[in-house]
Coordinates of C-alpha atoms in Angstrom, one line a residue:
M1 CA -1.2 12.4 16.7
Q2 CA -0.8 15.0 14.1
I3 CA -2.3 14.4 10.6
S4 CA 0.3 13.9 7.9
L5 CA 1.1 17.1 5.9
F6 CA 3.3 17.4 2.9
I7 CA 4.4 19.9 0.3
W8 CA 1.5 21.4 -2.1
M9 CA 3.7 21.0 -5.2
E10 CA 4.0 17.3 -4.7
I11 CA 0.2 16.6 -4.5
A12 CA -1.1 14.0 -6.8
M13 CA -4.2 12.3 -5.0
L14 CA -7.4 10.7 -5.9
V15 CA -10.5 12.1 -4.4
E16 CA -13.4 10.5 -5.8
F17 CA -14.3 8.3 -8.8
R18 CA -17.5 7.7 -10.1
V19 CA -18.8 5.2 -12.6
K20 CA -22.2 4.6 -14.4
N21 CA -23.6 1.8 -16.8
Y22 CA -20.3 -0.2 -17.0
R23 CA -20.5 -4.1 -17.0
S24 CA -22.2 -5.0 -13.5
I25 CA -22.7 -1.5 -12.4
K26 CA -25.8 0.1 -13.7
D27 CA -26.7 3.0 -11.4
E28 CA -23.9 5.5 -10.6
Q29 CA -21.6 4.2 -7.8
T30 CA -19.0 6.5 -6.2
L31 CA -15.7 5.5 -4.3
S32 CA -14.8 8.5 -2.2
L33 CA -11.3 8.8 -0.3
V34 CA -12.5 11.8 1.3
A35 CA -12.1 11.1 5.3
T36 CA -15.1 11.4 7.7
T37 CA -15.0 13.4 10.8
D38 CA -13.9 10.1 12.4
N39 CA -10.8 11.1 14.6
T40 CA -9.3 7.7 14.9
L41 CA -6.1 6.6 13.3
E42 CA -5.3 10.0 11.9
D43 CA -2.1 8.8 10.4
N44 CA -4.0 7.1 8.0
C45 CA -5.1 10.5 6.4
I46 CA -3.5 13.5 4.9
D47 CA -4.4 17.1 4.7
V48 CA -5.0 18.6 1.2
G49 CA -6.1 22.1 1.5
K50 CA -9.5 21.7 3.3
L51 CA -10.0 18.1 2.7
R52 CA -8.8 15.1 4.8
L53 CA -7.8 12.3 2.1
L54 CA -7.3 8.5 3.0
K55 CA -4.2 6.9 2.3
A56 CA -5.7 3.5 1.6
A57 CA -9.2 1.9 1.1
G58 CA -10.2 -1.8 0.9
I59 CA -13.2 -3.1 -0.9
Y60 CA -14.8 -6.3 0.2
G61 CA -17.7 -8.3 -1.3
P62 CA -18.7 -11.9 -2.6
N63 CA -17.4 -13.2 -5.7
A64 CA -19.1 -11.6 -8.8
S65 CA -20.3 -8.9 -6.7
G66 CA -18.5 -6.1 -8.7
K67 CA -15.2 -5.4 -7.1
S68 CA -13.2 -6.0 -9.8
N69 CA -15.5 -4.2 -12.2
L70 CA -14.8 -1.1 -10.0
I71 CA -11.2 -1.5 -10.7
R72 CA -11.3 -2.4 -14.2
A73 CA -13.6 0.6 -14.9
M74 CA -10.9 3.0 -13.7
R75 CA -8.5 1.1 -15.9
I76 CA -10.6 1.5 -18.8
M77 CA -11.0 5.0 -18.3
Q78 CA -7.2 5.4 -18.0
Q79 CA -6.6 3.4 -21.2
M80 CA -9.1 5.6 -23.3
I81 CA -7.5 8.7 -22.0
L82 CA -3.9 7.4 -22.9
S83 CA -4.8 5.6 -26.1
S84 CA -7.9 7.2 -27.9
A85 CA -6.0 9.7 -29.8
G86 CA -4.2 6.8 -31.5
D87 CA -7.2 4.6 -32.2
K88 CA -8.2 4.1 -36.0
P89 CA -11.4 5.8 -37.2
G90 CA -14.3 3.8 -36.7
S91 CA -12.9 1.4 -34.0
D92 CA -14.9 0.5 -31.0
T93 CA -14.4 2.3 -27.5
S94 CA -14.0 0.1 -24.5
A95 CA -17.3 1.1 -23.1
E96 CA -19.4 -2.0 -21.8
P97 CA -23.0 -1.1 -20.6
F98 CA -24.9 -3.0 -18.1
L99 CA -26.8 -5.8 -20.1
F100 CA -29.4 -6.9 -17.8
D101 CA -31.7 -3.8 -18.5
D102 CA -33.0 -2.9 -22.1
K103 CA -32.6 0.7 -21.4
S104 CA -29.2 0.6 -20.1
Q105 CA -28.0 -1.4 -23.0
K106 CA -28.8 1.7 -25.5
E107 CA -27.3 4.3 -23.1
P108 CA -23.6 5.5 -22.9
T109 CA -21.2 4.3 -20.1
S110 CA -20.1 7.2 -17.7
F111 CA -16.8 7.7 -16.0
E112 CA -15.7 10.7 -13.7
I113 CA -12.9 11.4 -11.6
I114 CA -11.8 14.1 -9.2
F115 CA -8.2 14.5 -8.4
Y116 CA -5.4 16.9 -7.2
H117 CA -2.4 17.3 -9.2
N118 CA 0.3 20.3 -8.8
K119 CA -1.7 22.3 -6.4
I120 CA -5.1 22.1 -8.6
R121 CA -8.2 20.1 -8.2
Y122 CA -9.6 18.7 -11.4
Q123 CA -12.9 17.1 -12.3
Y124 CA -13.0 15.2 -15.3
G125 CA -15.2 13.0 -17.1
F126 CA -16.8 11.4 -20.3
T127 CA -19.7 9.2 -21.5
A128 CA -19.1 6.8 -24.4
T129 CA -20.9 4.0 -26.1
K130 CA -19.2 1.4 -28.2
E131 CA -19.3 3.6 -31.2
R132 CA -18.4 7.0 -29.9
I133 CA -17.8 9.6 -27.3
Y134 CA -21.1 11.5 -26.2
D135 CA -19.9 14.0 -23.7
E136 CA -16.6 15.2 -22.2
W137 CA -16.0 17.7 -19.5
L138 CA -13.1 19.2 -17.5
F139 CA -13.4 21.6 -14.6
A140 CA -10.4 23.0 -12.6
A141 CA -10.2 24.6 -9.1
P142 CA -6.9 26.3 -8.6
K143 CA -6.8 28.0 -5.3
K144 CA -10.3 29.2 -4.3
S145 CA -11.6 29.5 -8.2
N146 CA -13.8 27.1 -10.1
Q147 CA -13.3 27.0 -13.7
K148 CA -14.7 25.3 -16.7
W149 CA -12.0 24.6 -19.2
F150 CA -14.2 22.7 -21.8
E151 CA -17.5 20.8 -22.2
R152 CA -18.2 18.6 -25.4
S153 CA -21.8 17.0 -26.1
F154 CA -23.3 15.2 -28.8
D155 CA -26.8 15.7 -30.0
K156 CA -28.4 12.5 -31.3
K157 CA -30.9 14.2 -33.6
T158 CA -28.6 16.6 -35.2
E159 CA -25.6 14.1 -35.0
E160 CA -23.6 17.2 -34.3
T161 CA -21.1 17.7 -31.5
D162 CA -21.2 21.0 -29.5
W163 CA -18.0 22.6 -28.0
K164 CA -17.8 25.0 -25.2
F165 CA -14.5 26.3 -23.7
G166 CA -14.3 28.6 -20.7
S167 CA -12.5 31.7 -20.6
Y168 CA -9.7 29.9 -18.3
Y169 CA -8.9 27.6 -21.1
K170 CA -5.7 28.5 -23.1
G171 CA -4.3 27.5 -26.1
E172 CA -6.0 25.9 -29.5
K173 CA -9.8 25.1 -29.4
M174 CA -11.7 24.2 -32.6
N175 CA -8.5 23.0 -34.1
L176 CA -8.2 20.4 -31.7
A177 CA -11.9 19.7 -31.6
D178 CA -11.7 19.0 -35.4
K179 CA -9.0 16.4 -34.8
S180 CA -10.9 14.7 -32.2
R181 CA -12.6 11.9 -34.0
D182 CA -16.0 10.4 -32.9
N183 CA -14.2 7.7 -30.9
A184 CA -11.3 9.8 -29.5
L185 CA -11.1 11.9 -26.3
F186 CA -10.3 15.7 -26.7
L187 CA -8.1 15.2 -23.5
S188 CA -6.2 12.6 -25.3
V189 CA -6.0 14.5 -28.8
A190 CA -4.8 17.6 -26.8
A191 CA -2.1 15.9 -25.0
Q192 CA -0.9 14.3 -28.2
W193 CA -0.6 17.7 -29.8
N194 CA 1.3 19.1 -26.6
H195 CA -1.4 21.2 -25.5
E196 CA 0.2 22.7 -22.2
Q197 CA -2.8 22.9 -20.1
L198 CA -4.3 19.6 -20.7
T199 CA -1.1 17.6 -21.0
N200 CA -0.5 18.5 -17.1
V201 CA -4.1 16.7 -16.5
Y202 CA -3.1 14.0 -18.9
E203 CA 0.2 13.2 -17.2
W204 CA -1.8 12.3 -14.1
F205 CA -3.4 9.6 -15.7
K206 CA -0.3 8.7 -17.3
D207 CA 2.3 8.8 -14.4
N208 CA 0.4 8.9 -11.0
L209 CA -2.3 6.1 -11.5
M210 CA -1.0 2.6 -11.5
I211 CA -3.5 -0.3 -11.8
I212 CA -2.6 -4.1 -11.3
S213 CA -4.6 -7.2 -11.9
P214 CA -4.2 -10.4 -10.0
N215 CA -2.0 -11.8 -13.0
I216 CA 0.3 -9.0 -13.3
E217 CA 3.6 -9.8 -15.0
L218 CA 6.5 -8.6 -13.4
P219 CA 7.7 -5.4 -15.3
S220 CA 11.4 -4.9 -16.5
L221 CA 13.6 -6.2 -14.0
T222 CA 15.9 -3.6 -15.4
A223 CA 13.9 -0.6 -14.6
R224 CA 15.7 2.3 -13.0
M225 CA 13.6 2.2 -9.8
L226 CA 14.4 -1.5 -9.3
L227 CA 18.2 -1.6 -9.9
D228 CA 20.9 0.7 -8.6
N229 CA 23.8 2.1 -10.6
T230 CA 25.9 -1.1 -10.0
G231 CA 23.0 -3.3 -11.6
N232 CA 22.0 -4.9 -8.3
V233 CA 18.4 -5.1 -7.0
S234 CA 17.7 -1.9 -5.0
Q235 CA 18.4 -2.1 -1.4
E236 CA 14.9 -1.5 -0.1
I237 CA 13.5 -4.4 -2.2
S238 CA 16.4 -6.7 -1.1
T239 CA 16.0 -5.8 2.5
I240 CA 12.2 -6.4 2.7
M241 CA 12.5 -9.8 0.8
K242 CA 15.0 -10.9 3.4
S243 CA 12.7 -9.8 6.1
A244 CA 9.6 -11.4 4.7
D245 CA 10.6 -15.1 5.9
F246 CA 10.9 -16.3 2.2
G247 CA 14.4 -17.8 3.0
I248 CA 16.0 -15.5 0.8
S249 CA 19.3 -14.0 1.5
G250 CA 19.4 -11.5 -1.3
L251 CA 18.6 -10.9 -5.0
R252 CA 20.6 -10.0 -8.0
I253 CA 20.4 -9.7 -11.9
K254 CA 22.0 -12.1 -14.0
P255 CA 22.9 -10.6 -17.5
A256 CA 22.3 -12.8 -20.4
N257 CA 24.7 -13.4 -23.2
I258 CA 24.1 -11.1 -26.3
N259 CA 25.7 -12.2 -29.4
V260 CA 25.9 -10.7 -32.9
D261 CA 28.0 -11.4 -36.1
K262 CA 29.3 -9.2 -38.9
N263 CA 26.8 -10.5 -41.3
N264 CA 23.9 -9.9 -38.9
T265 CA 22.9 -13.7 -39.5
H266 CA 24.8 -15.7 -36.7
L267 CA 25.4 -15.0 -33.1
Q268 CA 28.7 -14.3 -31.5
S269 CA 30.2 -12.5 -28.4
P270 CA 30.3 -8.9 -28.6
N271 CA 33.8 -8.6 -27.4
K272 CA 35.0 -10.8 -30.4
I273 CA 33.9 -8.1 -33.0
S274 CA 36.8 -6.4 -34.5
N275 CA 35.2 -3.6 -36.7
K276 CA 34.9 -0.6 -34.5
G277 CA 32.6 1.5 -36.6
F278 CA 29.3 -0.1 -37.5
F279 CA 29.6 -3.0 -35.1
K280 CA 30.5 -0.3 -32.1
D281 CA 27.1 1.2 -32.8
L282 CA 25.4 -2.1 -32.9
V283 CA 26.9 -3.2 -29.6
N284 CA 26.0 0.0 -28.0
L285 CA 22.4 -0.6 -29.2
L286 CA 22.3 -4.0 -27.8
N287 CA 23.6 -2.7 -24.6
N288 CA 21.0 -0.2 -24.3
L289 CA 18.5 -2.9 -24.9
I290 CA 20.0 -4.9 -22.0
E291 CA 19.3 -1.9 -19.7
K292 CA 15.7 -1.4 -20.9
D293 CA 14.2 -5.0 -21.6
S294 CA 14.1 -7.6 -19.0
I295 CA 14.2 -10.2 -21.7
F296 CA 18.2 -9.9 -21.6
K297 CA 18.3 -10.2 -18.0
R298 CA 17.0 -12.4 -15.4
L299 CA 16.3 -12.3 -11.7
E300 CA 18.0 -14.6 -9.2
T301 CA 17.1 -15.4 -5.7
L302 CA 20.1 -16.2 -3.3
H303 CA 19.5 -18.9 -0.5
Q304 CA 22.4 -19.7 1.8
N305 CA 23.2 -23.4 2.3
T306 CA 24.4 -25.1 5.5
K307 CA 27.9 -23.8 4.9
G308 CA 26.8 -20.2 4.4
H309 CA 27.3 -20.1 0.7
D310 CA 24.8 -18.4 -1.6
I311 CA 22.9 -20.6 -4.0
P312 CA 21.2 -18.9 -6.9
L313 CA 17.8 -19.7 -8.1
S314 CA 15.7 -18.4 -11.0
I315 CA 12.8 -16.4 -10.1
E316 CA 10.7 -19.2 -11.9
E317 CA 11.6 -21.8 -9.4
E318 CA 10.3 -19.5 -6.4
S319 CA 6.7 -20.1 -5.2
H320 CA 3.9 -18.1 -6.5
G321 CA 3.6 -16.2 -3.3
T322 CA 7.3 -15.4 -3.3
Q323 CA 7.1 -14.1 -7.2
R324 CA 3.7 -12.1 -6.3
F325 CA 5.5 -10.5 -3.3
L326 CA 8.2 -9.3 -5.5
K327 CA 5.9 -8.1 -8.2
L328 CA 4.0 -6.0 -5.7
L329 CA 7.1 -4.6 -4.1
W330 CA 8.3 -3.4 -7.5
T331 CA 5.2 -1.3 -7.6
W332 CA 5.1 -0.3 -4.1
F333 CA 8.2 1.6 -4.0
P334 CA 7.9 3.7 -7.1
S335 CA 4.2 4.6 -5.8
I336 CA 5.5 5.7 -2.6
K337 CA 8.4 7.6 -4.1
N338 CA 6.2 9.4 -6.7
G339 CA 3.0 9.9 -4.7
C340 CA 0.9 7.5 -7.0
T341 CA -2.5 6.2 -6.6
L342 CA -2.0 2.7 -6.7
L343 CA -5.1 0.2 -7.4
V344 CA -4.6 -3.5 -6.9
D345 CA -7.3 -6.1 -7.7
E346 CA -7.1 -9.1 -5.2
L347 CA -4.3 -7.9 -3.1
E348 CA -4.0 -10.9 -1.1
A349 CA -3.6 -13.4 -3.9
S350 CA -1.0 -16.1 -2.9
L351 CA 0.2 -14.0 0.2
H352 CA 0.0 -14.8 3.9
P353 CA -2.3 -12.5 5.6
L354 CA 0.6 -11.1 7.8
L355 CA 2.5 -10.2 4.4
T356 CA -0.5 -8.3 3.1
R357 CA -1.0 -6.4 6.4
E358 CA 2.6 -5.2 6.3
L359 CA 2.2 -4.0 2.7
I360 CA -0.9 -1.8 3.5
K361 CA 1.2 -0.4 6.5
I362 CA 3.8 0.8 4.2
F363 CA 1.2 3.2 2.6
Q364 CA -0.3 4.3 6.1
N365 CA 3.2 4.9 7.7
P366 CA 3.8 8.7 7.7
D367 CA 7.4 8.2 8.1
I368 CA 7.6 6.2 4.7
N369 CA 4.8 7.8 2.7
K370 CA 5.6 11.4 2.6
S371 CA 4.3 11.8 -0.8
G372 CA 0.8 11.3 -0.7
A373 CA 0.6 7.9 -2.2
Q374 CA -2.5 6.1 -2.0
L375 CA -3.7 2.4 -2.2
V376 CA -6.9 1.3 -3.2
F377 CA -7.6 -2.7 -3.3
T378 CA -10.1 -5.3 -3.4
T379 CA -9.8 -8.4 -0.9
H380 CA -11.4 -11.3 0.6
D381 CA -9.0 -11.2 3.7
T382 CA -11.2 -10.6 6.5
T383 CA -8.3 -10.5 8.9
L384 CA -7.8 -6.8 7.7
L385 CA -10.9 -5.9 9.1
D386 CA -9.3 -4.6 12.0
P387 CA -10.1 -1.2 13.9
E388 CA -6.0 -1.0 14.7
L389 CA -5.4 -1.0 11.0
F390 CA -8.3 0.8 9.3
R391 CA -10.6 3.6 10.1
R392 CA -14.6 2.9 9.3
D393 CA -14.3 5.0 6.3
Q394 CA -11.5 3.0 4.5
I395 CA -13.7 -0.1 4.3
W396 CA -15.9 -0.6 1.4
F397 CA -18.3 -3.3 0.3
T398 CA -20.0 -4.4 -2.7
E399 CA -23.1 -6.5 -3.3
K400 CA -25.6 -7.0 -5.9
D401 CA -29.1 -5.9 -5.9
N402 CA -32.4 -7.7 -7.2
S403 CA -31.6 -6.7 -10.7
G404 CA -27.9 -8.1 -10.7
A405 CA -26.3 -4.6 -10.4
T406 CA -23.4 -3.9 -8.2
Q407 CA -24.1 -1.6 -5.2
L408 CA -20.9 0.1 -3.4
F409 CA -20.9 1.6 0.1
P410 CA -18.8 2.2 3.1
L411 CA -18.6 0.5 6.4
S412 CA -19.2 4.1 7.8
D413 CA -22.9 4.0 6.6
Y414 CA -23.5 1.6 9.3
K415 CA -22.1 3.7 12.1
P416 CA -20.5 0.7 13.9
R417 CA -19.5 1.5 17.5
K418 CA -15.8 2.1 18.3
G419 CA -14.2 -1.2 19.3
E420 CA -16.8 -3.2 17.6
A421 CA -15.5 -6.5 16.2
I422 CA -15.6 -5.7 12.4
Q423 CA -14.4 -9.0 11.1
K424 CA -16.9 -10.9 13.2
G425 CA -19.7 -8.5 12.4
Y426 CA -18.9 -8.8 8.7
L427 CA -18.8 -12.6 8.6
A428 CA -22.2 -12.6 10.3
G429 CA -23.9 -10.7 7.7
R430 CA -24.2 -7.6 9.7
Y431 CA -23.1 -5.2 6.9
G432 CA -24.4 -7.2 3.9
A433 CA -21.9 -7.8 1.0
I434 CA -21.4 -11.7 1.8
P435 CA -22.4 -14.7 -0.3
I436 CA -25.9 -16.2 0.6
L437 CA -25.1 -19.7 0.5
E438 CA -27.2 -23.0 0.2
A439 CA -26.1 -26.3 1.6
F440 CA -23.8 -27.9 -1.1
E441 CA -25.6 -31.2 -1.6
I442 CA -24.0 -33.8 -3.7
E443 CA -25.6 -37.1 -4.6

């Protein structure tokens, strides 16, 4: 098969993520989505310049081995980029060092990420303690050039921050640097002040990186990507829900009743308001809220009775598995459409293994995923350890060493032979990353 190709202008893909000294992660750990020379399942890869990047990667390991901390580290990095410019002076950053080592407790946490966005490969990272940002750097590689855009470093002895800007950096420099407080990232501040070059980098973290925890709340049910112009749930989601054997024949949004009165103290139906001036504007405002906030609408599932009539149920009446599957679908389609990198902690939570498999296959299907969307997930579902679903470089493991620190490594390090029963080998401890249990003796 041919490796999937797509238009350069639409590239927004994760290449590599590195983290050091964060929670259970002591030494630097690297998650790479660069494909090896393995020539199996080539539809699971996408060509990006000279690189082949993976569409999906799954992370396995025993409980408390650090899988969730890896996802959490990327979420914290994203949150600091998106919000540190607005943090109050003197407020703590979100850095959390490895606590089981005296030296590590005093050192900064480090995050670095390499990604493609709009034909350019970026390498961005920073180090931080609870009190301040220590280092920050950004390099760019448009076409064949390697460019340093800026570097920032804090000197403990002088308590001064040194700033260096490369010749390819354009726009304001020290004015923005002066606006960057000790606990604020320069990238975040520059985007806040509409710096053209850096806003483009900032937007990848804002628009192309989606991170989901197991207890995700269903986003606004009236979001544009969920609803079509008639207010019905989008056809793709409705079709899959009907195909997933939940006994659901359809989905719909039921509008709630919004009421106001002339004195703004009691509620009454908007269509009873006679004043066409002020109250018309108020009704328009409420209608706008209805479209944007799910509190004014609720999702209903439709089930057919024995006579073929639709019986509506609120989403709260459905099983946890049904609710979670729908929540995941809401993120799946925007990710596929916009070429996002989607990170999901405990993908299989409340789902049957066959449903989980089908969700993964959506990302790896070149006829569906034409935008370079990627999926990174943690799981305990060993049925996914299938050489017909995943290449060896798509499977990663976490385990803790003797110091209690997380170690991250790919299955490809073990060079399993083609056709090897990976699920059986993993459960037998051939690759590590399984719990070492003693007998549960109860008196």
